PDB file of C-alpha atoms in Angstrom:
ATOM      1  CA  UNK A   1      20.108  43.169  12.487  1.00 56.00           C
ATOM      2  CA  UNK A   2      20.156  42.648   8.934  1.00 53.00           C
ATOM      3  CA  UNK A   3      21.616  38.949   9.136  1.00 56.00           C
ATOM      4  CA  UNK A   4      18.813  38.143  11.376  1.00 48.00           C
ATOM      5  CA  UNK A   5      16.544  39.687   8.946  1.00 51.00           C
ATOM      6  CA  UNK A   6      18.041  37.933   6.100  1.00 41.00           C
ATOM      7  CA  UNK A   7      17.330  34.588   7.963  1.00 43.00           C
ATOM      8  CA  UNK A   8      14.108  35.340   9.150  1.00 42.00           C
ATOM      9  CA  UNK A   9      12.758  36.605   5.003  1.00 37.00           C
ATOM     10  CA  UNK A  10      15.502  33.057   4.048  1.00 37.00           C
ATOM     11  CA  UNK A  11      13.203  30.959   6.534  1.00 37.00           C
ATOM     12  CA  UNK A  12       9.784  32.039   5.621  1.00 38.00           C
ATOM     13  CA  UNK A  13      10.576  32.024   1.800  1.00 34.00           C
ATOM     14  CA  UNK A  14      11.871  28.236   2.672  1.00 37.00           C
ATOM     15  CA  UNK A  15       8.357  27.144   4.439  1.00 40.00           C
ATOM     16  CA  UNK A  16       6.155  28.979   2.117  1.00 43.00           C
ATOM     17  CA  UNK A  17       7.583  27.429  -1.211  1.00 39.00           C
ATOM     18  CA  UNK A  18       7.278  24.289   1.336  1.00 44.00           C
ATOM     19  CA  UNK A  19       3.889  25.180   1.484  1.00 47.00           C
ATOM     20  CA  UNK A  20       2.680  25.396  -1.599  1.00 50.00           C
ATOM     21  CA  UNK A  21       4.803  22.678  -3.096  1.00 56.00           C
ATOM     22  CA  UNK A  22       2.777  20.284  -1.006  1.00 53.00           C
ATOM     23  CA  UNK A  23      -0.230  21.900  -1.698  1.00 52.00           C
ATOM     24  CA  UNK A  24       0.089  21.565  -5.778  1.00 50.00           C
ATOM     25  CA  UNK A  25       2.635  17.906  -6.043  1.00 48.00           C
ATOM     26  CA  UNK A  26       2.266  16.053  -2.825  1.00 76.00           C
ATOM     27  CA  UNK A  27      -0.888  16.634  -1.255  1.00 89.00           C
ATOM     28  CA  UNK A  28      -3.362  14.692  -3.310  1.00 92.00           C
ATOM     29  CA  UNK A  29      -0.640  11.978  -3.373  1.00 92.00           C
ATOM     30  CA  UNK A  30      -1.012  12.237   0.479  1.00 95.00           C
ATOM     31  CA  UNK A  31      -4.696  11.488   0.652  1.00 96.00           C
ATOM     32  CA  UNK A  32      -4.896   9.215  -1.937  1.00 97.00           C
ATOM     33  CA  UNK A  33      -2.094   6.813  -1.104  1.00 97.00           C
ATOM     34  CA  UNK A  34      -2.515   3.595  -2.449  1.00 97.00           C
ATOM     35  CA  UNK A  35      -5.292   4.344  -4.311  1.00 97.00           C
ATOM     36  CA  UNK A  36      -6.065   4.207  -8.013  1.00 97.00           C
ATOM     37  CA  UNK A  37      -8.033   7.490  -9.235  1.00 97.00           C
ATOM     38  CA  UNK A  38     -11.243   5.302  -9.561  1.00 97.00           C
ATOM     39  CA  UNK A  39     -11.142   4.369  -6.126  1.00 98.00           C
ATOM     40  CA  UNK A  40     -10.269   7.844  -4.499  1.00 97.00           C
ATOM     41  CA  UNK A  41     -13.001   9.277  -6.676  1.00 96.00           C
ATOM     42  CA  UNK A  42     -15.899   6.518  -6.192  1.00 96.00           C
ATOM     43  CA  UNK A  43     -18.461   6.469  -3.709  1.00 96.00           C
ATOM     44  CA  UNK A  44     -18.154   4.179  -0.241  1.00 96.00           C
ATOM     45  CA  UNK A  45     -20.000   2.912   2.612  1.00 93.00           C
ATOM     46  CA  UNK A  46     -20.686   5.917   4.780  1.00 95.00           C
ATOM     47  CA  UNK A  47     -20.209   8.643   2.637  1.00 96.00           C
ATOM     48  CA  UNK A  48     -23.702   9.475   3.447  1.00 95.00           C
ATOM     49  CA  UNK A  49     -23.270   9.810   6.939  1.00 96.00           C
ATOM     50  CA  UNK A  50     -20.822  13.334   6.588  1.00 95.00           C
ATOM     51  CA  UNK A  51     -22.040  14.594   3.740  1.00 91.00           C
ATOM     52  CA  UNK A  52     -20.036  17.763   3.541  1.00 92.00           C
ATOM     53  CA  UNK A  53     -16.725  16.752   5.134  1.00 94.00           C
ATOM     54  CA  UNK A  54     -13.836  19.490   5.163  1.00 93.00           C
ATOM     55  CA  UNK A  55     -11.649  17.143   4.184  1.00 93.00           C
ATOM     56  CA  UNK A  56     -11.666  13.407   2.627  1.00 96.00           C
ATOM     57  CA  UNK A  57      -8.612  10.669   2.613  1.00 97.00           C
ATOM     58  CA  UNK A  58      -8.816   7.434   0.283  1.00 98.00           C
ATOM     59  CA  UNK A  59      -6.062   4.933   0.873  1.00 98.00           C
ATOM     60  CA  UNK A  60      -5.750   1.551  -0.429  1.00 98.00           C
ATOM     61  CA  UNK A  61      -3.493  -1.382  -0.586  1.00 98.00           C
ATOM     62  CA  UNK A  62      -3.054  -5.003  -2.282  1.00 98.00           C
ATOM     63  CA  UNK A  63      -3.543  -8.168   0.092  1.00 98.00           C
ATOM     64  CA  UNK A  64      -2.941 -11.555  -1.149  1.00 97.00           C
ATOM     65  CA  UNK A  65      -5.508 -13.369   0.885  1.00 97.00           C
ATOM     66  CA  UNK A  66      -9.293 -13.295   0.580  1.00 96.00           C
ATOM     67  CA  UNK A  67     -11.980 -10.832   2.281  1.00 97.00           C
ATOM     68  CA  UNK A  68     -13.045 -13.322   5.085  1.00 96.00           C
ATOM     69  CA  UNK A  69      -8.776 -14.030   6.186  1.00 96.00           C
ATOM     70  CA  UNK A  70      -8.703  -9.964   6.058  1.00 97.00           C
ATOM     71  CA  UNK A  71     -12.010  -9.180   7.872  1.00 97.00           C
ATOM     72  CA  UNK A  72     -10.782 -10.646  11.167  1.00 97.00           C
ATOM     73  CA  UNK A  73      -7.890  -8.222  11.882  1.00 97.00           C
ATOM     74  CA  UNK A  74     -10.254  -5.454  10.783  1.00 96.00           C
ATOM     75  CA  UNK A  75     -12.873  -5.644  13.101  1.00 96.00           C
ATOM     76  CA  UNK A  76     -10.816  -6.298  15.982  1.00 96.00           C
ATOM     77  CA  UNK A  77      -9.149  -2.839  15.916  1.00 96.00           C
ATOM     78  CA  UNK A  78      -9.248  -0.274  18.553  1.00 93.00           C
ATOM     79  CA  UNK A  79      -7.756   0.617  21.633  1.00 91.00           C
ATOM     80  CA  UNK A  80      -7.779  -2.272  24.663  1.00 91.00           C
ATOM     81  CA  UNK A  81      -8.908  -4.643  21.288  1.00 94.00           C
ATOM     82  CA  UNK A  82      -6.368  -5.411  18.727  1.00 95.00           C
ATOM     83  CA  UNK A  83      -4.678  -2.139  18.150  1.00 94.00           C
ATOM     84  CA  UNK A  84      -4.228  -0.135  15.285  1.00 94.00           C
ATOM     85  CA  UNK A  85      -0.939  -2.275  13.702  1.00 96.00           C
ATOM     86  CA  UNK A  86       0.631   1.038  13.453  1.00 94.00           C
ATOM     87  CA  UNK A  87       3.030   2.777  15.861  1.00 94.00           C
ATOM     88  CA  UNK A  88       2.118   1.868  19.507  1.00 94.00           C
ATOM     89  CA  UNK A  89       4.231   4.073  21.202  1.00 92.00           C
ATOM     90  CA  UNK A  90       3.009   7.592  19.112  1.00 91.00           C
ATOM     91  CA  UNK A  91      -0.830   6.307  19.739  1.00 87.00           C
ATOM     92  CA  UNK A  92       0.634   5.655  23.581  1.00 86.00           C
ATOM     93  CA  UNK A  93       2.061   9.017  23.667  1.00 87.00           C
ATOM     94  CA  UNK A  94      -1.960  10.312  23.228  1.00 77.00           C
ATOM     95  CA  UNK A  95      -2.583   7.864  25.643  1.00 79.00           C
ATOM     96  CA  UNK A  96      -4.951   5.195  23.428  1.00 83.00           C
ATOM     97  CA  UNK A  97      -3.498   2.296  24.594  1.00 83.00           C
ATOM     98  CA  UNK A  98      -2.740   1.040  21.375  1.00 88.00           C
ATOM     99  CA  UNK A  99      -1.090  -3.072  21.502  1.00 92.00           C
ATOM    100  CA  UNK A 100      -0.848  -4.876  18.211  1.00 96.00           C
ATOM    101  CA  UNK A 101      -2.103  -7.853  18.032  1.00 96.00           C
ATOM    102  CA  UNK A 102       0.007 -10.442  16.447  1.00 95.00           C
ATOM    103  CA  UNK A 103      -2.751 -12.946  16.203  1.00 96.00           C
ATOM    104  CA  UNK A 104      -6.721 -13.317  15.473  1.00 96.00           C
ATOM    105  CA  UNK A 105      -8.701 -12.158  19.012  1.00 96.00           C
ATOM    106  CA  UNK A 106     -12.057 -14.198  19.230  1.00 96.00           C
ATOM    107  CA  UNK A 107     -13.295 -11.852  22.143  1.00 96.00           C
ATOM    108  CA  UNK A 108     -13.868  -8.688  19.653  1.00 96.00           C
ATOM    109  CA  UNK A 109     -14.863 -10.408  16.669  1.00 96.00           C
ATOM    110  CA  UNK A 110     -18.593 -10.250  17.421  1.00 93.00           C
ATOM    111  CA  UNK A 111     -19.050  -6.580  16.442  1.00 93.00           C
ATOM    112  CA  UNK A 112     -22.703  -5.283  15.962  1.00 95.00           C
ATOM    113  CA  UNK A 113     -24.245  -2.166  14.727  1.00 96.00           C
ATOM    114  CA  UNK A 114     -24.518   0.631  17.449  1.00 97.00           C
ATOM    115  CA  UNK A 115     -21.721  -0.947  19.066  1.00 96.00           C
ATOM    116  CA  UNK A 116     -19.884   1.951  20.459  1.00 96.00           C
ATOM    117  CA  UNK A 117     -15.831   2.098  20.511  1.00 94.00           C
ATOM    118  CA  UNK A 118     -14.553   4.807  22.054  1.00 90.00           C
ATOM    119  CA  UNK A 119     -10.867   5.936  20.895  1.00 88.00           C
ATOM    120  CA  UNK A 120      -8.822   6.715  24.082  1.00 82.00           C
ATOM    121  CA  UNK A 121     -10.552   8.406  27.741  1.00 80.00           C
ATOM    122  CA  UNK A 122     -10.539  11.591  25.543  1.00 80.00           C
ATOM    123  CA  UNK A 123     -11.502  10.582  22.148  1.00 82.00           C
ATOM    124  CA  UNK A 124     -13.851  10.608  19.971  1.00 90.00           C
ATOM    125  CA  UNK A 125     -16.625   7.525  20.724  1.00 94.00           C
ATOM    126  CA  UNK A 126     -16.759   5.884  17.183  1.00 96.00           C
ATOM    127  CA  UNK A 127     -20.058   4.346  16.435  1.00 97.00           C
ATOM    128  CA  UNK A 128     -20.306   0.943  14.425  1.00 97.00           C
ATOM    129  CA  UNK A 129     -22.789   2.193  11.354  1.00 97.00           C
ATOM    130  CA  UNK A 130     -22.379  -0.061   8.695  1.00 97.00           C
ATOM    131  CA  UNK A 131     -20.963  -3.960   9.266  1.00 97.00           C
ATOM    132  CA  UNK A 132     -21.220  -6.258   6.172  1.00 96.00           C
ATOM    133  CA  UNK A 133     -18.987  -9.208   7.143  1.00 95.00           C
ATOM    134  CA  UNK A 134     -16.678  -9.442   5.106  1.00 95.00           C
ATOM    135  CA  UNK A 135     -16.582  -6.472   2.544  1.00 96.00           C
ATOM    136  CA  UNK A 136     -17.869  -3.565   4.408  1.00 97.00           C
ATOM    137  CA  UNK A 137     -17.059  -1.535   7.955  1.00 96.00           C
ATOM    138  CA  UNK A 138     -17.836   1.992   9.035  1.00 98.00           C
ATOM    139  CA  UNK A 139     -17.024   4.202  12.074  1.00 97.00           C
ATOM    140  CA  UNK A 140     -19.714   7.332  13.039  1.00 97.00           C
ATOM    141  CA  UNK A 141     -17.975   9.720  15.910  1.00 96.00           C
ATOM    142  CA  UNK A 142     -20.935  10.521  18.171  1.00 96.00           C
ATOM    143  CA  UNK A 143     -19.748  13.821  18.488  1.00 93.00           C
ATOM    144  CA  UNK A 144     -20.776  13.977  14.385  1.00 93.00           C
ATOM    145  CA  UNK A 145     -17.714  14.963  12.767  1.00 94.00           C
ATOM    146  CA  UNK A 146     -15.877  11.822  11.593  1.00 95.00           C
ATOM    147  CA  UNK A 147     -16.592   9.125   9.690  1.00 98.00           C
ATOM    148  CA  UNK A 148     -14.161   6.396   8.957  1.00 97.00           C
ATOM    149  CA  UNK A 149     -14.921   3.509   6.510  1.00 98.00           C
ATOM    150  CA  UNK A 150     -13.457  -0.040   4.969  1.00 98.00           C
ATOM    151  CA  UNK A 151     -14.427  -1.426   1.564  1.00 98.00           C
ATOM    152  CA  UNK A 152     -13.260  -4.964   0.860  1.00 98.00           C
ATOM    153  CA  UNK A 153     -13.643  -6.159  -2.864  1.00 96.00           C
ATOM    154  CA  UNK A 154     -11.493  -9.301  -4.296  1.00 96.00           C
ATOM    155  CA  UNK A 155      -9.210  -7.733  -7.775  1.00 94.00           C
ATOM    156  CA  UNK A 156      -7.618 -10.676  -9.871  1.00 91.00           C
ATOM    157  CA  UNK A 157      -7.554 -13.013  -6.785  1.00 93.00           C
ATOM    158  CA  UNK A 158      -6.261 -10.446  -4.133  1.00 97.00           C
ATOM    159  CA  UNK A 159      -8.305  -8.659  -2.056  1.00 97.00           C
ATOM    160  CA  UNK A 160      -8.151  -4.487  -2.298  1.00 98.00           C
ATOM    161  CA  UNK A 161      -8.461  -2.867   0.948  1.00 98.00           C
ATOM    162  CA  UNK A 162     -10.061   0.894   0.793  1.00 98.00           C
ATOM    163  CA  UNK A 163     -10.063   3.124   4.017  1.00 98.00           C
ATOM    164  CA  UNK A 164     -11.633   6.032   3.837  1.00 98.00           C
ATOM    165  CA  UNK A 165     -11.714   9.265   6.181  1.00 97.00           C
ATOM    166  CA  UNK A 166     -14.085  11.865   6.003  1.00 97.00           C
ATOM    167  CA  UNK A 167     -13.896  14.621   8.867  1.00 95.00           C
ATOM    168  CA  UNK A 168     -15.337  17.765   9.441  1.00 94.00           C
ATOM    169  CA  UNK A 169     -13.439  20.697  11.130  1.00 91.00           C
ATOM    170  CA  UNK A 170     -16.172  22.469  12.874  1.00 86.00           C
ATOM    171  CA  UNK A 171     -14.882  26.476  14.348  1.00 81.00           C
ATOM    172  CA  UNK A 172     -11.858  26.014  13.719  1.00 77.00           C
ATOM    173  CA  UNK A 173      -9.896  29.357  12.295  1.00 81.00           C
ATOM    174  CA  UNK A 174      -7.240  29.614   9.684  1.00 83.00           C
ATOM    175  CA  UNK A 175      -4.088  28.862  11.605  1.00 85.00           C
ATOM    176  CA  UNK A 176      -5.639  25.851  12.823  1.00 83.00           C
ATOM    177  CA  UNK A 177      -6.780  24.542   9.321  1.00 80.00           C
ATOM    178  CA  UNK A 178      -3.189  25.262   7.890  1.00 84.00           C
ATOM    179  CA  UNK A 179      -1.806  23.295  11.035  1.00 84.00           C
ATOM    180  CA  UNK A 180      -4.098  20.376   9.870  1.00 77.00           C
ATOM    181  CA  UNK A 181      -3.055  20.714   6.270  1.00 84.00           C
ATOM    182  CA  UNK A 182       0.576  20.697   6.661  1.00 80.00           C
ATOM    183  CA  UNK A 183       0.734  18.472   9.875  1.00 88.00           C
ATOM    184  CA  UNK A 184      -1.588  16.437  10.510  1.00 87.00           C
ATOM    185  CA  UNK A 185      -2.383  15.317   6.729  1.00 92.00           C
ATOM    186  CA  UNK A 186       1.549  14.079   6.495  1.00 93.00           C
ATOM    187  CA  UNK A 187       1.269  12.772   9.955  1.00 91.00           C
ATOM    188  CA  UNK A 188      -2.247  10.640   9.147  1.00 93.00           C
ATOM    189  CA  UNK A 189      -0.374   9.412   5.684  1.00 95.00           C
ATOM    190  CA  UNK A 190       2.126   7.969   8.369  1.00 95.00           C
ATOM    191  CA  UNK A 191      -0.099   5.990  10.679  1.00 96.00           C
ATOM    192  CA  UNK A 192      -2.309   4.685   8.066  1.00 97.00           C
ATOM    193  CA  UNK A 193       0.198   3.711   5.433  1.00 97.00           C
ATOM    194  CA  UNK A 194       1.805   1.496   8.311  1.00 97.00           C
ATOM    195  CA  UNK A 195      -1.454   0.478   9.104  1.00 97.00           C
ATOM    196  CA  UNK A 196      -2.528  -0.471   6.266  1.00 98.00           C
ATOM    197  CA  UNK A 197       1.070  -2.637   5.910  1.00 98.00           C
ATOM    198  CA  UNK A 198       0.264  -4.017   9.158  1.00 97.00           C
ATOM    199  CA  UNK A 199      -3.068  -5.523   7.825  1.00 98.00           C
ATOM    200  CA  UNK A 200      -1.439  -7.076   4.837  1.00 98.00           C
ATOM    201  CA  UNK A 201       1.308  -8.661   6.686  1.00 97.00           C
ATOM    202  CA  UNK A 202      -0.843 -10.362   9.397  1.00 97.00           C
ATOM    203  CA  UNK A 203      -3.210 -11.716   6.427  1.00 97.00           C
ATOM    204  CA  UNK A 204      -0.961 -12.576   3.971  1.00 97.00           C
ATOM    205  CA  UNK A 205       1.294 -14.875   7.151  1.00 92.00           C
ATOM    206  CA  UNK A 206      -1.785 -16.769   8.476  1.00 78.00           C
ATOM    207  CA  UNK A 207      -3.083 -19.844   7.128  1.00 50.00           C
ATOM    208  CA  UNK A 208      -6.463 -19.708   5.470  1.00 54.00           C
ATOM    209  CA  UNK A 209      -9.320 -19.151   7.431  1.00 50.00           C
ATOM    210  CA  UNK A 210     -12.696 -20.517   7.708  1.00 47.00           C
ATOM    211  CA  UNK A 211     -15.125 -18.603   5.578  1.00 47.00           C
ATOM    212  CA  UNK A 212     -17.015 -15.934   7.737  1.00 49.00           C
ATOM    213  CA  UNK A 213     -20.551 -15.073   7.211  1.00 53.00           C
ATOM    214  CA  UNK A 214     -21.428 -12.948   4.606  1.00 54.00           C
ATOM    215  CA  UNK A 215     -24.057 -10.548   4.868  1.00 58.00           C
ATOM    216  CA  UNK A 216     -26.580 -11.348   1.979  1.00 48.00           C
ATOM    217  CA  UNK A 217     -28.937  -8.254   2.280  1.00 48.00           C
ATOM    218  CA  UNK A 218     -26.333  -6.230   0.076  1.00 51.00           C
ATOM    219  CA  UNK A 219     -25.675  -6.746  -3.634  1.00 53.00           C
ATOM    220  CA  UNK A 220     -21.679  -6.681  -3.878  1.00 50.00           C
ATOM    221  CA  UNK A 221     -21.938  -5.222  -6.908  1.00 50.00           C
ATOM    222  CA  UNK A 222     -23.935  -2.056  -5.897  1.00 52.00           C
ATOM    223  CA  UNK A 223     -20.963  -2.422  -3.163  1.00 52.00           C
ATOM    224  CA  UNK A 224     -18.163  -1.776  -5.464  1.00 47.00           C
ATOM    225  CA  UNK A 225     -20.234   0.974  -7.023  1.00 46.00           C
ATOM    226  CA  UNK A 226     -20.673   2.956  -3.683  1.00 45.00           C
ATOM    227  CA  UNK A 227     -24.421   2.897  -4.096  1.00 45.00           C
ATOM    228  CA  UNK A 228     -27.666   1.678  -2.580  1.00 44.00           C
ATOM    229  CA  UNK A 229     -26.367   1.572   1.344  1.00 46.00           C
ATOM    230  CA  UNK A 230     -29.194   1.893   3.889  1.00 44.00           C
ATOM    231  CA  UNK A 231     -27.237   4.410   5.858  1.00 43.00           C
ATOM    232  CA  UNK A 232     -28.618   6.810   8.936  1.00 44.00           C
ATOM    233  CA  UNK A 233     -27.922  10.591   9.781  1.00 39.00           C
ATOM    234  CA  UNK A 234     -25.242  10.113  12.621  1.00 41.00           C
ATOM    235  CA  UNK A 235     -27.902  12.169  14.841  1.00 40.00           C
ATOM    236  CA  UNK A 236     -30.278   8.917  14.653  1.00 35.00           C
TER     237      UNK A 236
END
């Protein structure tokens, strides 16, 4: 009886120091990865759509190749599209039907606002709300309780690549928010780090690329600045 005590006091000492050592080194590492402090602390396209979001990731990463060679495999993401360049078989296991494409997909290139891509047959249905070929991208969740967006901006002849999640957590109780904290917030770093990857590889291995339109209704530099974006409530 005691042993099993001992092991029992032994295993919840071991996950609570777990705990809070990811809570005060590791998390904002987590949900910043890739990012410089500027950038995780700047605004974005489509912060205004979630204003108060329970919880916000900024992750970023260096592409040697221009916005319009990097816009391509953006917009062609999603499930039956171009996949998420991540792990198939964990997005199969929630059954997205997730394929990486290896190459440039003409068919979902021709993304428009209100265009509506849902994320699985259970899913969230993610709403096309901003689209500024070739710097900026965001995702609205019909359901009001995700946004998900993509800043392009060219840095010293590379192109920087933000993504940014902001989601709300609407009823949910304490055990549930400390399952998101300490699972899902490692398991998100996991999937987007090796998405993010994924986009720079395909990029950085295909020859240059026609120049795609660029949207000339937003000043680039108000872009980089987070301000100025003629964004709508995600009930509109």
């Amino acid at each position: 009886m005691r042993t099993s005590r001992a092991i029992l006091v032994g295993l919840a000492s071991a996950v609570g120091g777990l705990a809070v050592g990811y809570r005060l080194f590791a998390r904002n590492r987590c949900l910043t990865w890739g990012a410089t402090a500027e950038e995780a602390g700047k605004g974005m396209p489509g912060d205004g759509l979630l204003a108060q979001p329970d919880l916000v990731t900024t992750r970023a990463i260096t592409i040697s190749a221009t916005p319009e060679q990097v816009w391509p495999w953006l917009v062609q993401m999603g499930p039956g599209r171009g996949g998420a360049y991540t792990y198939d078989w964990i997005e199969n296991l929630l059954g997205l039907d997730m394929h990486s494409a290896s190459e440039i997909l003409p068919e979902f290139q021709n993304l428009a606002i209100d265009d509506i891509l849902p994320m699985g047959k259970t899913g969230p249905r993610m709403r096309v709300a901003i689209l500024s070929r070739p710097y900026a991208f965001a995702l609205a969740s019909t359901d009001h309780h995700w946004v998900w967006a993509f800043e392009l901006y060219e840095a010293d002849g590379d192109t920087r690549l933000l993504s940014r999640n902001r989601i709300e957590l609407p009823n949910h109780g304490v055990l549930q928010r400390l399952f998101y904290m300490f699972v899902m917030e490692p398991g998100s770093l996991i999937m987007e780090r090796k998405m993010l990857l994924g986009i720079k590889e395909r990029a950085e291995r295909m020859r240059p690329l026609p120049a795609a339109p660029v949207d000339e209704g937003i000043d680039h530099a108000d872009l980089h600045a987070g301000r100025n974006w003629p964004t709508r409530t995600l009930g509109v």
